mmCIF file of C-alpha atoms and ligand atoms in Angstrom:
data_model
loop_
_atom_site.group_PDB
_atom_site.id
_atom_site.type_symbol
_atom_site.label_atom_id
_atom_site.label_comp_id
_atom_site.label_asym_id
_atom_site.label_seq_id
_atom_site.Cartn_x
_atom_site.Cartn_y
_atom_site.Cartn_z
ATOM 1 C CA UNK A 143 0.000 0.000 0.000
ATOM 2 C CA UNK A 144 1.344 3.435 -0.806
ATOM 3 C CA UNK A 145 2.012 5.969 1.897
ATOM 4 C CA UNK A 146 -1.215 7.590 3.228
ATOM 5 C CA UNK A 147 -0.958 11.161 4.447
ATOM 6 C CA UNK A 148 -3.084 13.654 6.334
ATOM 7 C CA UNK A 149 -3.943 15.314 3.000
ATOM 8 C CA UNK A 150 -5.340 12.009 1.683
ATOM 9 C CA UNK A 151 -7.496 11.723 4.798
ATOM 10 C CA UNK A 152 -8.589 15.353 4.519
ATOM 11 C CA UNK A 153 -9.622 14.826 0.912
ATOM 12 C CA UNK A 154 -11.620 11.693 1.758
ATOM 13 C CA UNK A 155 -13.198 13.331 4.829
ATOM 14 C CA UNK A 156 -14.284 16.326 2.787
ATOM 15 C CA UNK A 157 -15.917 14.019 0.242
ATOM 16 C CA UNK A 158 -17.823 11.907 2.778
ATOM 17 C CA UNK A 159 -18.705 14.640 5.268
ATOM 18 C CA UNK A 160 -22.121 15.667 3.848
ATOM 19 C CA UNK A 161 -23.310 12.065 3.924
ATOM 20 C CA UNK A 162 -21.703 11.486 7.342
ATOM 21 C CA UNK A 163 -23.561 14.476 8.775
ATOM 22 C CA UNK A 164 -26.870 13.292 7.319
ATOM 23 C CA UNK A 165 -26.417 9.827 8.855
ATOM 24 C CA UNK A 166 -25.251 10.837 12.310
ATOM 25 C CA UNK A 167 -27.226 14.021 12.965
ATOM 26 C CA UNK A 168 -29.986 12.109 14.772
ATOM 27 C CA UNK A 169 -27.598 10.045 16.894
ATOM 28 C CA UNK A 170 -27.207 11.205 20.481
ATOM 29 C CA UNK A 171 -23.738 11.471 21.964
ATOM 30 C CA UNK A 172 -23.029 9.021 24.797
ATOM 31 C CA UNK A 173 -20.523 9.780 27.570
ATOM 32 C CA UNK A 174 -17.047 8.257 27.111
ATOM 33 C CA UNK A 175 -17.732 8.211 23.372
ATOM 34 C CA UNK A 176 -15.398 9.064 20.535
ATOM 35 C CA UNK A 177 -16.179 12.542 19.141
ATOM 36 C CA UNK A 178 -18.042 12.915 15.835
ATOM 37 C CA UNK A 179 -15.074 14.629 14.160
ATOM 38 C CA UNK A 180 -12.820 11.769 15.291
ATOM 39 C CA UNK A 181 -15.291 9.238 13.884
ATOM 40 C CA UNK A 182 -15.144 11.060 10.534
ATOM 41 C CA UNK A 183 -11.355 10.635 10.617
ATOM 42 C CA UNK A 184 -11.747 6.905 11.390
ATOM 43 C CA UNK A 185 -14.268 6.444 8.590
ATOM 44 C CA UNK A 186 -12.002 8.231 6.103
ATOM 45 C CA UNK A 187 -9.116 5.886 6.999
ATOM 46 C CA UNK A 188 -11.300 2.759 6.764
ATOM 47 C CA UNK A 189 -12.553 3.828 3.328
ATOM 48 C CA UNK A 190 -9.122 4.732 1.972
ATOM 49 C CA UNK A 191 -7.628 1.350 2.938
ATOM 50 C CA UNK A 192 -10.751 -0.576 1.862
ATOM 51 C CA UNK A 193 -11.525 -2.392 5.112
ATOM 52 C CA UNK A 194 -13.754 -5.431 4.693
ATOM 53 C CA UNK A 195 -14.336 -5.828 8.440
ATOM 54 C CA UNK A 196 -14.016 -3.519 11.434
ATOM 55 C CA UNK A 197 -12.781 -4.799 14.775
ATOM 56 C CA UNK A 198 -13.218 -2.571 17.809
ATOM 57 C CA UNK A 199 -11.864 -2.875 21.314
ATOM 58 C CA UNK A 200 -13.798 -0.960 23.989
ATOM 59 C CA UNK A 201 -17.541 -0.900 23.309
ATOM 60 C CA UNK A 202 -18.676 0.892 26.494
ATOM 61 C CA UNK A 203 -22.062 2.497 25.633
ATOM 62 C CA UNK A 204 -21.582 1.883 21.933
ATOM 63 C CA UNK A 205 -21.087 5.440 20.659
ATOM 64 C CA UNK A 206 -18.316 4.538 18.214
ATOM 65 C CA UNK A 207 -19.932 1.179 17.398
ATOM 66 C CA UNK A 208 -23.283 2.666 16.433
ATOM 67 C CA UNK A 209 -21.629 5.247 14.167
ATOM 68 C CA UNK A 210 -19.483 2.591 12.485
ATOM 69 C CA UNK A 211 -22.531 0.365 11.989
ATOM 70 C CA UNK A 212 -24.588 3.238 10.587
ATOM 71 C CA UNK A 213 -21.840 4.293 8.194
ATOM 72 C CA UNK A 214 -20.763 0.787 7.123
ATOM 73 C CA UNK A 215 -24.089 -1.064 6.897
ATOM 74 C CA UNK A 216 -22.666 -3.939 4.839
ATOM 75 C CA UNK A 217 -19.446 -4.425 6.757
ATOM 76 C CA UNK A 218 -19.214 -6.949 9.604
ATOM 77 C CA UNK A 219 -18.206 -5.317 12.889
ATOM 78 C CA UNK A 220 -16.783 -7.131 15.916
ATOM 79 C CA UNK A 221 -16.857 -5.031 19.073
ATOM 80 C CA UNK A 222 -15.081 -6.279 22.205
ATOM 81 C CA UNK A 223 -15.829 -5.183 25.753
ATOM 82 C CA UNK A 224 -13.898 -6.367 28.785
ATOM 83 C CA UNK A 225 -16.455 -5.500 31.433
ATOM 84 C CA UNK A 226 -19.461 -7.725 30.757
ATOM 85 C CA UNK A 227 -21.113 -6.611 34.038
ATOM 86 C CA UNK A 228 -20.969 -2.890 33.326
ATOM 87 C CA UNK A 229 -24.302 -1.033 33.178
ATOM 88 C CA UNK A 230 -22.968 0.334 29.866
ATOM 89 C CA UNK A 231 -23.622 -3.048 28.239
ATOM 90 C CA UNK A 232 -27.414 -2.624 28.345
ATOM 91 C CA UNK A 233 -27.076 0.868 26.824
ATOM 92 C CA UNK A 234 -24.870 -0.498 24.038
ATOM 93 C CA UNK A 235 -27.244 -3.401 23.364
ATOM 94 C CA UNK A 236 -30.230 -1.061 23.115
ATOM 95 C CA UNK A 237 -28.398 1.292 20.740
ATOM 96 C CA UNK A 238 -27.163 -1.558 18.569
ATOM 97 C CA UNK A 239 -30.474 -3.427 18.350
ATOM 98 C CA UNK A 240 -31.492 -3.636 14.693
ATOM 99 C CA UNK A 241 -27.891 -3.485 13.431
ATOM 100 C CA UNK A 242 -27.340 -7.176 12.648
ATOM 101 C CA UNK A 243 -23.828 -6.791 11.257
ATOM 102 C CA UNK A 244 -22.526 -5.948 14.753
ATOM 103 C CA UNK A 245 -21.358 -8.759 16.991
ATOM 104 C CA UNK A 246 -20.826 -7.761 20.612
ATOM 105 C CA UNK A 247 -18.089 -9.882 22.148
ATOM 106 C CA UNK A 248 -16.891 -10.008 25.742
ATOM 107 C CA UNK A 249 -13.353 -10.585 26.907
ATOM 108 C CA UNK A 250 -9.941 -8.988 27.171
ATOM 109 C CA UNK A 251 -9.053 -7.606 23.739
ATOM 110 C CA UNK A 252 -5.364 -8.100 24.503
ATOM 111 C CA UNK A 253 -5.998 -11.845 24.431
ATOM 112 C CA UNK A 254 -8.873 -12.015 21.970
ATOM 113 C CA UNK A 255 -7.889 -9.668 19.141
ATOM 114 C CA UNK A 256 -4.665 -11.464 18.150
ATOM 115 C CA UNK A 257 -6.836 -14.574 17.638
ATOM 116 C CA UNK A 258 -9.392 -12.938 15.338
ATOM 117 C CA UNK A 259 -7.791 -10.043 13.433
ATOM 118 C CA UNK A 260 -6.994 -10.678 9.750
ATOM 119 C CA UNK A 261 -5.090 -8.709 7.066
ATOM 120 C CA UNK A 262 -8.223 -7.155 5.570
ATOM 121 C CA UNK A 263 -9.446 -5.695 8.889
ATOM 122 C CA UNK A 264 -9.186 -2.202 10.284
ATOM 123 C CA UNK A 265 -8.878 -2.174 14.076
ATOM 124 C CA UNK A 266 -9.973 0.575 16.475
ATOM 125 C CA UNK A 267 -8.566 0.433 20.029
ATOM 126 C CA UNK A 268 -10.428 2.574 22.594
ATOM 127 C CA UNK A 269 -9.718 0.426 25.683
ATOM 128 C CA UNK A 270 -7.186 -0.611 26.857
ATOM 129 C CA UNK A 271 -5.426 2.754 26.928
ATOM 130 C CA UNK A 272 -1.876 4.073 27.186
ATOM 131 C CA UNK A 273 1.142 1.911 26.439
ATOM 132 C CA UNK A 274 -1.010 -1.218 26.869
ATOM 133 C CA UNK A 275 -2.998 -0.101 23.824
ATOM 134 C CA UNK A 276 0.194 0.640 21.887
ATOM 135 C CA UNK A 277 1.603 -2.811 22.714
ATOM 136 C CA UNK A 278 -1.659 -4.402 21.528
ATOM 137 C CA UNK A 279 -1.538 -2.370 18.303
ATOM 138 C CA UNK A 280 2.034 -3.490 17.632
ATOM 139 C CA UNK A 281 1.245 -7.130 18.390
ATOM 140 C CA UNK A 282 -1.608 -6.952 15.890
ATOM 141 C CA UNK A 283 0.457 -5.217 13.206
ATOM 142 C CA UNK A 284 3.329 -7.677 13.733
ATOM 143 C CA UNK A 285 1.354 -10.914 13.805
ATOM 144 C CA UNK A 286 -2.015 -10.267 12.101
ATOM 145 C CA UNK A 287 -1.083 -7.477 9.649
ATOM 146 C CA UNK A 288 -4.417 -5.593 9.580
ATOM 147 C CA UNK A 289 -4.592 -2.721 7.088
ATOM 148 C CA UNK A 290 -4.521 -0.145 9.872
ATOM 149 C CA UNK A 291 -4.817 0.183 13.645
ATOM 150 C CA UNK A 292 -6.436 3.304 15.084
ATOM 151 C CA UNK A 293 -5.704 4.278 18.683
ATOM 152 C CA UNK A 294 -8.008 6.623 20.579
ATOM 153 C CA UNK A 295 -6.685 8.955 23.316
ATOM 154 C CA UNK A 296 -3.187 9.564 22.050
ATOM 155 C CA UNK A 297 -3.328 13.330 22.378
ATOM 156 C CA UNK A 298 -0.528 15.813 22.958
ATOM 157 C CA UNK A 299 1.195 16.193 25.368
ATOM 158 C CA UNK A 300 1.599 12.585 26.535
ATOM 159 C CA UNK A 301 4.339 9.969 26.747
ATOM 160 C CA UNK A 302 2.326 7.763 24.400
ATOM 161 C CA UNK A 303 2.119 10.451 21.738
ATOM 162 C CA UNK A 304 5.827 11.260 22.055
ATOM 163 C CA UNK A 305 6.629 7.571 21.571
ATOM 164 C CA UNK A 306 4.363 7.221 18.529
ATOM 165 C CA UNK A 307 5.750 10.364 16.886
ATOM 166 C CA UNK A 308 9.322 9.222 17.285
ATOM 167 C CA UNK A 309 8.824 5.509 16.478
ATOM 168 C CA UNK A 310 6.269 5.941 13.663
ATOM 169 C CA UNK A 311 6.940 9.077 11.604
ATOM 170 C CA UNK A 312 4.294 7.892 9.092
ATOM 171 C CA UNK A 313 1.471 7.872 11.674
ATOM 172 C CA UNK A 314 -1.385 10.328 11.154
ATOM 173 C CA UNK A 315 -3.564 12.014 13.794
ATOM 174 C CA UNK A 316 -7.057 13.458 13.959
ATOM 175 C CA UNK A 317 -5.667 16.484 15.839
ATOM 176 C CA UNK A 318 -3.677 17.627 12.799
ATOM 177 C CA UNK A 319 -4.510 21.364 12.661
ATOM 178 C CA UNK A 320 -5.872 21.133 9.106
ATOM 179 C CA UNK A 321 -8.232 18.338 10.133
ATOM 180 C CA UNK A 322 -9.514 19.914 13.350
ATOM 181 C CA UNK A 323 -9.911 23.284 11.630
ATOM 182 C CA UNK A 324 -12.049 21.697 8.922
ATOM 183 C CA UNK A 325 -14.103 19.331 11.087
ATOM 184 C CA UNK A 326 -14.278 20.375 14.775
ATOM 185 C CA UNK A 327 -17.674 21.911 13.996
ATOM 186 C CA UNK A 328 -19.093 18.367 13.870
ATOM 187 C CA UNK A 329 -18.725 18.359 17.663
ATOM 188 C CA UNK A 330 -20.874 21.450 18.191
ATOM 189 C CA UNK A 331 -23.238 20.599 21.023
ATOM 190 C CA UNK A 332 -20.966 18.036 22.690
ATOM 191 C CA UNK A 333 -18.191 20.430 23.789
ATOM 192 C CA UNK A 334 -19.015 19.685 27.433
ATOM 193 C CA UNK A 335 -17.591 16.201 26.930
ATOM 194 C CA UNK A 336 -14.215 17.743 26.031
ATOM 195 C CA UNK A 337 -11.888 18.901 28.838
ATOM 196 C CA UNK A 338 -11.468 22.714 28.770
ATOM 197 C CA UNK A 339 -7.821 22.646 27.715
ATOM 198 C CA UNK A 340 -8.641 20.321 24.803
ATOM 199 C CA UNK A 341 -11.439 22.409 23.302
ATOM 200 C CA UNK A 342 -10.934 23.986 19.913
ATOM 201 C CA UNK A 343 -8.545 26.937 20.060
ATOM 202 C CA UNK A 344 -7.942 26.593 23.833
ATOM 203 C CA UNK A 345 -4.206 25.917 23.631
ATOM 204 C CA UNK A 346 -2.201 25.249 20.476
ATOM 205 C CA UNK A 347 0.257 23.053 22.447
ATOM 206 C CA UNK A 348 -2.528 20.648 23.357
ATOM 207 C CA UNK A 349 -4.564 18.331 21.239
ATOM 208 C CA UNK A 350 -8.098 19.184 20.145
ATOM 209 C CA UNK A 351 -10.449 16.572 21.606
ATOM 210 C CA UNK A 352 -8.948 13.228 22.587
ATOM 211 C CA UNK A 353 -7.165 12.472 19.324
ATOM 212 C CA UNK A 354 -7.086 9.335 17.221
ATOM 213 C CA UNK A 355 -3.738 8.134 15.920
ATOM 214 C CA UNK A 356 -3.482 5.796 12.950
ATOM 215 C CA UNK A 357 -0.722 3.291 12.217
ATOM 216 C CA UNK A 358 -0.937 1.794 8.726
ATOM 217 C CA UNK A 359 0.496 -1.668 8.198
ATOM 218 C CA UNK A 360 3.871 -1.372 6.447
ATOM 219 C CA UNK A 361 5.655 -4.659 5.667
ATOM 220 C CA UNK A 362 9.156 -3.256 6.152
ATOM 221 C CA UNK A 363 8.560 -2.185 9.779
ATOM 222 C CA UNK A 364 10.030 -4.445 12.506
ATOM 223 C CA UNK A 365 6.947 -4.407 14.719
ATOM 224 C CA UNK A 366 8.353 -6.832 17.275
ATOM 225 C CA UNK A 367 11.336 -4.585 17.840
ATOM 226 C CA UNK A 368 9.073 -1.513 18.093
ATOM 227 C CA UNK A 369 6.937 -3.453 20.566
ATOM 228 C CA UNK A 370 9.986 -4.019 22.764
ATOM 229 C CA UNK A 371 10.753 -0.302 22.563
ATOM 230 C CA UNK A 372 7.148 0.483 23.585
ATOM 231 C CA UNK A 373 7.409 -1.868 26.585
ATOM 232 C CA UNK A 374 10.650 -0.268 27.685
ATOM 233 C CA UNK A 375 9.391 3.307 27.156
ATOM 234 C CA UNK A 376 6.164 2.541 29.024
ATOM 235 C CA UNK A 377 8.092 1.059 31.950
ATOM 236 C CA UNK A 378 10.571 3.947 32.013
ATOM 237 C CA UNK A 379 7.959 6.736 31.832
ATOM 238 C CA UNK A 380 5.809 5.062 34.527
ATOM 239 C CA UNK A 381 8.858 4.761 36.794
ATOM 240 C CA UNK A 382 9.883 8.408 36.239
ATOM 241 C CA UNK A 383 6.315 9.581 36.947
ATOM 242 C CA UNK A 384 6.217 7.541 40.194
ATOM 243 C CA UNK A 385 9.552 8.997 41.335
ATOM 244 C CA UNK A 386 8.319 12.549 40.601
ATOM 245 C CA UNK A 387 5.203 11.877 42.708
ATOM 246 C CA UNK A 388 7.280 10.622 45.673
ATOM 247 C CA UNK A 389 9.479 13.753 45.554
HETATM 248 C C1 LIG B 1174 -13.618 4.971 26.582
HETATM 249 S S1 LIG B 1174 -14.574 3.545 26.673
HETATM 250 C C2 LIG B 1174 -14.961 3.184 24.997
HETATM 251 C C3 LIG B 1174 -15.923 4.155 24.403
HETATM 252 C C4 LIG B 1174 -16.520 3.711 23.084
HETATM 253 N N1 LIG B 1174 -15.511 3.361 22.109
HETATM 254 C C5 LIG B 1174 -17.427 4.789 22.546
HETATM 255 O O1 LIG B 1174 -17.058 5.527 21.611
HETATM 256 O O2 LIG B 1174 -18.525 4.906 23.101
HETATM 257 C C6 LIG B 1174 -13.394 2.291 27.014
HETATM 258 C C7 LIG B 1174 -13.995 0.902 27.172
HETATM 259 O O3 LIG B 1174 -12.960 -0.045 26.967
HETATM 260 C C8 LIG B 1174 -13.169 -1.142 27.802
HETATM 261 N N2 LIG B 1174 -11.882 -1.856 27.942
HETATM 262 C C9 LIG B 1174 -10.803 -1.507 28.690
HETATM 263 N N3 LIG B 1174 -9.825 -2.416 28.558
HETATM 264 C C10 LIG B 1174 -10.289 -3.359 27.694
HETATM 265 C C11 LIG B 1174 -9.740 -4.568 27.162
HETATM 266 N N4 LIG B 1174 -8.513 -4.974 27.516
HETATM 267 N N5 LIG B 1174 -10.497 -5.296 26.309
HETATM 268 C C12 LIG B 1174 -11.748 -4.880 25.944
HETATM 269 N N6 LIG B 1174 -12.318 -3.747 26.440
HETATM 270 C C13 LIG B 1174 -11.599 -2.992 27.287
HETATM 271 C C14 LIG B 1174 -13.662 -0.493 29.104
HETATM 272 O O4 LIG B 1174 -14.340 -1.440 29.916
HETATM 273 C C15 LIG B 1174 -14.553 0.613 28.564
HETATM 274 O O5 LIG B 1174 -15.878 0.198 28.472
#
C-alpha cells in the first residue's frame, strides 16, 4: 500500500462529510464516546484502505460502534468489551439493536484480538489505553497485519504520543490542525464532553479533543522490535512519573 498522508485523509473526509452528517445528525452522543469529528477521521481511513471488516476494542455504551454500523451497513463489525457486568452493556445493546452486522463480544481484547484479526481488517482500540494499547496495536500489526490500527486517546502532550511520533513518523492524527480546523464543527453541542484545555482553540500546544492516531500496516517495519521499545518506554515513563510523585 502506498504511503497515506493527512492530506489524503482530509480529501476523503471532505468528500464523505455531507453524507456522514446526514447519517449521524440524529444520533445522540453518549458519555465516554469518541467525538463525531474523530469518527469522521476513522471512517475516512477505513474507506481509503478498503476495510472489509471492522474490529473494535472498547464498546462501552456503543457510541463509536453505532456510528461505524450506521456508516458501514454492509461491513461486519466485531466489538469487544472487557467489562461484561458494566451497566454500559445494556445501553450499548439497546443502541445496537437492529444493526445485525454488529457482533458484541466479551473478553480482554489483549488476548482475543490477536486470535481474530486478519489482514483485511481495520482495528480501532479505545480500551485498553496508554502503552497497553500501543503494545496491543504493535502485536496486531506484527502478527495479524491488519490494514490499519487506530488508537483513541493519544493526544498531545503525553508519553504515548511522544513515543508514537518518534517511532512511527508515518502515523497520522485526527488532531492535525488542518483536520480539526475543517471538522471540529461536527462536535458542536458536545463540547461539554471535552476537557477545557482540549477544546478547539484553547491551547495550540494541546490536542483538540482526545485524538485518534493511525498506524498503517507497512511490511518493512520491525513491529516486534518496536513493541519491545514500547514496553521499555512505558516502563521507564511510569517509573519516572512515580519517582516525581514521591518527591
Ligand atoms: C472509553 S470507553 C470506549 C468508548 C466507546 N468506544 C465509545 O465511543 O462509546 C473504554 C472501554 O474499553 C473497555 N476496555 C478496557 N480495557 C479493555 C480490554 N482490555 N479489552 C476490551 N475492552 C476494554 C472499558 O471497559 C470501557 O468500556
